[in-house]
């Protein structure tokens, strides 16, 4: 974990922050504050379902989606199109390279997804993403991968975020 923090900090002390360019898609992130604009969200190779919405709590304040020193709860509504006996979630941030963000419990079956999954079934996955104070302030692309028991991506979604 220490080496990831060093890599993460080094990349942003040495290299400038890159801008995000996610093309708008048919999905959007829904926040708990309906007055706020929704953020673009795009599929990144889902083969066994799709994400229909993501709600963040606390809701984003302006561009700030991930305040440092907080735990952000992500509520992800999804539909599966295949049976998976197990489903784990991987969270990553693309800052120049993909950097893993460890979830306290990556097992989606413990957090709202009934395993084995059923074709055409809607689920609500809820997880906490710890945003450490040590993280640098930056913009990034967040990727959530829902993987089956073989480690293959079933559902994958990306959205822009900012650690602030």
Short mmCIF file of C-alpha atoms in Angstrom, two decimals:
data_model
loop_
_atom_site.label_atom_id
_atom_site.label_comp_id
_atom_site.label_asym_id
_atom_site.label_seq_id
_atom_site.Cartn_x
_atom_site.Cartn_y
_atom_site.Cartn_z
CA UNK A 1 0.00 0.00 0.00
CA UNK A 2 2.88 2.34 0.82
CA UNK A 3 4.38 1.90 -2.66
CA UNK A 4 1.04 2.75 -4.28
CA UNK A 5 0.85 6.00 -2.28
CA UNK A 6 4.42 6.88 -3.32
CA UNK A 7 3.65 6.15 -6.99
CA UNK A 8 0.39 8.10 -6.75
CA UNK A 9 2.05 11.17 -5.19
CA UNK A 10 5.14 10.98 -7.43
CA UNK A 11 3.09 10.96 -10.61
CA UNK A 12 1.43 14.21 -9.65
CA UNK A 13 4.44 16.03 -8.30
CA UNK A 14 6.37 15.27 -11.47
CA UNK A 15 3.69 15.10 -14.16
CA UNK A 16 0.90 17.63 -14.85
CA UNK A 17 -2.71 16.61 -14.34
CA UNK A 18 -4.35 15.43 -17.52
CA UNK A 19 -7.83 16.50 -18.50
CA UNK A 20 -10.75 14.08 -18.58
CA UNK A 21 -12.47 13.27 -21.81
CA UNK A 22 -15.37 10.90 -21.36
CA UNK A 23 -17.87 11.00 -24.16
CA UNK A 24 -21.46 11.45 -22.94
CA UNK A 25 -23.47 8.25 -22.93
CA UNK A 26 -27.01 7.16 -22.27
CA UNK A 27 -26.24 6.69 -18.58
CA UNK A 28 -25.75 9.41 -15.99
CA UNK A 29 -24.75 9.58 -12.39
CA UNK A 30 -27.64 10.56 -10.18
CA UNK A 31 -26.78 12.51 -7.05
CA UNK A 32 -28.90 12.87 -3.95
CA UNK A 33 -29.14 16.62 -4.65
CA UNK A 34 -31.43 16.84 -7.68
CA UNK A 35 -30.42 20.47 -8.37
CA UNK A 36 -26.94 19.38 -9.41
CA UNK A 37 -26.05 18.47 -12.97
CA UNK A 38 -25.46 14.80 -13.63
CA UNK A 39 -22.00 13.61 -14.57
CA UNK A 40 -21.20 11.67 -17.74
CA UNK A 41 -20.85 7.93 -17.32
CA UNK A 42 -19.74 5.41 -19.90
CA UNK A 43 -19.65 1.67 -20.24
CA UNK A 44 -16.14 0.25 -20.45
CA UNK A 45 -16.73 -3.21 -21.85
CA UNK A 46 -19.67 -4.74 -20.01
CA UNK A 47 -20.59 -8.15 -21.41
CA UNK A 48 -23.02 -9.37 -18.76
CA UNK A 49 -25.18 -6.40 -17.81
CA UNK A 50 -25.15 -2.65 -17.31
CA UNK A 51 -25.11 0.05 -14.67
CA UNK A 52 -28.27 2.17 -14.74
CA UNK A 53 -27.31 4.77 -12.12
CA UNK A 54 -24.73 5.71 -9.50
CA UNK A 55 -25.58 7.81 -6.44
CA UNK A 56 -22.81 9.34 -4.34
CA UNK A 57 -23.21 10.30 -0.68
CA UNK A 58 -22.17 12.90 0.25
CA UNK A 59 -23.34 14.35 -3.07
CA UNK A 60 -20.74 16.15 -5.18
CA UNK A 61 -20.18 19.83 -4.41
CA UNK A 62 -19.39 21.38 -7.76
CA UNK A 63 -16.70 19.27 -9.38
CA UNK A 64 -15.63 17.79 -6.02
CA UNK A 65 -16.90 14.20 -5.99
CA UNK A 66 -14.45 12.78 -3.43
CA UNK A 67 -13.59 15.05 -0.44
CA UNK A 68 -10.32 14.02 1.26
CA UNK A 69 -10.60 12.48 4.69
CA UNK A 70 -14.14 11.18 4.11
CA UNK A 71 -15.85 7.95 3.21
CA UNK A 72 -17.95 8.32 0.06
CA UNK A 73 -20.82 5.88 -0.25
CA UNK A 74 -21.52 4.73 -3.79
CA UNK A 75 -24.92 3.21 -4.51
CA UNK A 76 -24.86 1.47 -7.89
CA UNK A 77 -28.02 0.25 -9.60
CA UNK A 78 -27.27 -2.47 -12.13
CA UNK A 79 -28.93 -5.15 -14.23
CA UNK A 80 -27.23 -8.48 -14.93
CA UNK A 81 -27.64 -10.36 -18.22
CA UNK A 82 -25.80 -13.51 -17.17
CA UNK A 83 -25.46 -15.81 -14.20
CA UNK A 84 -22.41 -15.26 -11.99
CA UNK A 85 -21.88 -17.46 -8.94
CA UNK A 86 -19.69 -14.81 -7.31
CA UNK A 87 -19.25 -11.09 -7.99
CA UNK A 88 -16.41 -8.92 -6.72
CA UNK A 89 -15.90 -5.21 -7.35
CA UNK A 90 -12.62 -3.55 -8.27
CA UNK A 91 -12.34 0.24 -8.02
CA UNK A 92 -9.57 2.07 -9.93
CA UNK A 93 -8.65 5.63 -10.72
CA UNK A 94 -6.87 6.66 -13.91
CA UNK A 95 -4.50 9.51 -13.14
CA UNK A 96 -1.83 8.71 -15.72
CA UNK A 97 -1.81 5.02 -14.98
CA UNK A 98 -4.58 3.00 -13.33
CA UNK A 99 -4.26 3.11 -9.53
CA UNK A 100 -6.33 0.72 -7.38
CA UNK A 101 -8.59 2.13 -4.67
CA UNK A 102 -9.11 -0.59 -2.09
CA UNK A 103 -12.72 -1.14 -1.08
CA UNK A 104 -13.31 -2.32 2.52
CA UNK A 105 -15.39 -5.26 1.21
CA UNK A 106 -15.11 -6.00 -2.51
CA UNK A 107 -17.66 -8.87 -2.35
CA UNK A 108 -20.79 -7.54 -4.12
CA UNK A 109 -22.72 -10.59 -2.87
CA UNK A 110 -22.46 -9.18 0.67
CA UNK A 111 -23.65 -5.73 -0.40
CA UNK A 112 -26.93 -5.98 -2.27
CA UNK A 113 -26.20 -8.37 -5.14
CA UNK A 114 -27.75 -11.82 -4.66
CA UNK A 115 -25.40 -14.56 -5.84
CA UNK A 116 -25.69 -16.42 -8.03
CA UNK A 117 -27.00 -13.55 -10.13
CA UNK A 118 -30.06 -14.01 -12.34
CA UNK A 119 -30.55 -12.93 -15.96
CA UNK A 120 -32.50 -9.67 -16.22
CA UNK A 121 -32.49 -9.07 -12.46
CA UNK A 122 -31.97 -5.57 -11.03
CA UNK A 123 -29.65 -5.14 -8.05
CA UNK A 124 -28.51 -2.25 -5.89
CA UNK A 125 -24.88 -2.51 -4.80
CA UNK A 126 -23.77 -0.23 -1.97
CA UNK A 127 -20.14 0.30 -0.96
CA UNK A 128 -17.94 2.77 0.87
CA UNK A 129 -14.91 4.30 -0.85
CA UNK A 130 -12.40 5.65 1.70
CA UNK A 131 -10.79 8.88 0.44
CA UNK A 132 -7.55 9.22 2.39
CA UNK A 133 -6.21 12.65 3.41
CA UNK A 134 -2.87 11.65 1.87
CA UNK A 135 -4.32 11.52 -1.64
CA UNK A 136 -3.31 14.48 -3.80
CA UNK A 137 -6.04 16.83 -5.04
CA UNK A 138 -6.66 15.92 -8.67
CA UNK A 139 -9.12 14.98 -11.37
CA UNK A 140 -9.34 11.36 -12.42
CA UNK A 141 -11.43 8.79 -14.24
CA UNK A 142 -13.04 6.34 -11.81
CA UNK A 143 -13.66 2.78 -13.01
CA UNK A 144 -15.82 0.20 -11.26
CA UNK A 145 -15.46 -3.39 -12.48
CA UNK A 146 -17.92 -6.07 -11.39
CA UNK A 147 -16.06 -9.36 -11.90
CA UNK A 148 -17.31 -12.94 -11.85
CA UNK A 149 -15.75 -15.87 -10.00
CA UNK A 150 -13.13 -16.23 -12.76
CA UNK A 151 -12.05 -12.59 -12.45
CA UNK A 152 -13.60 -11.62 -15.81
CA UNK A 153 -15.39 -8.28 -16.07
CA UNK A 154 -19.16 -8.75 -16.18
CA UNK A 155 -20.02 -5.06 -15.83
CA UNK A 156 -17.66 -2.10 -16.16
CA UNK A 157 -18.44 1.61 -15.86
CA UNK A 158 -16.33 4.79 -15.82
CA UNK A 159 -17.13 8.30 -14.64
CA UNK A 160 -15.11 11.45 -13.99
CA UNK A 161 -14.21 12.35 -10.43
CA UNK A 162 -12.20 14.83 -8.47
CA UNK A 163 -10.39 14.31 -5.18
CA UNK A 164 -10.46 17.61 -3.32
#
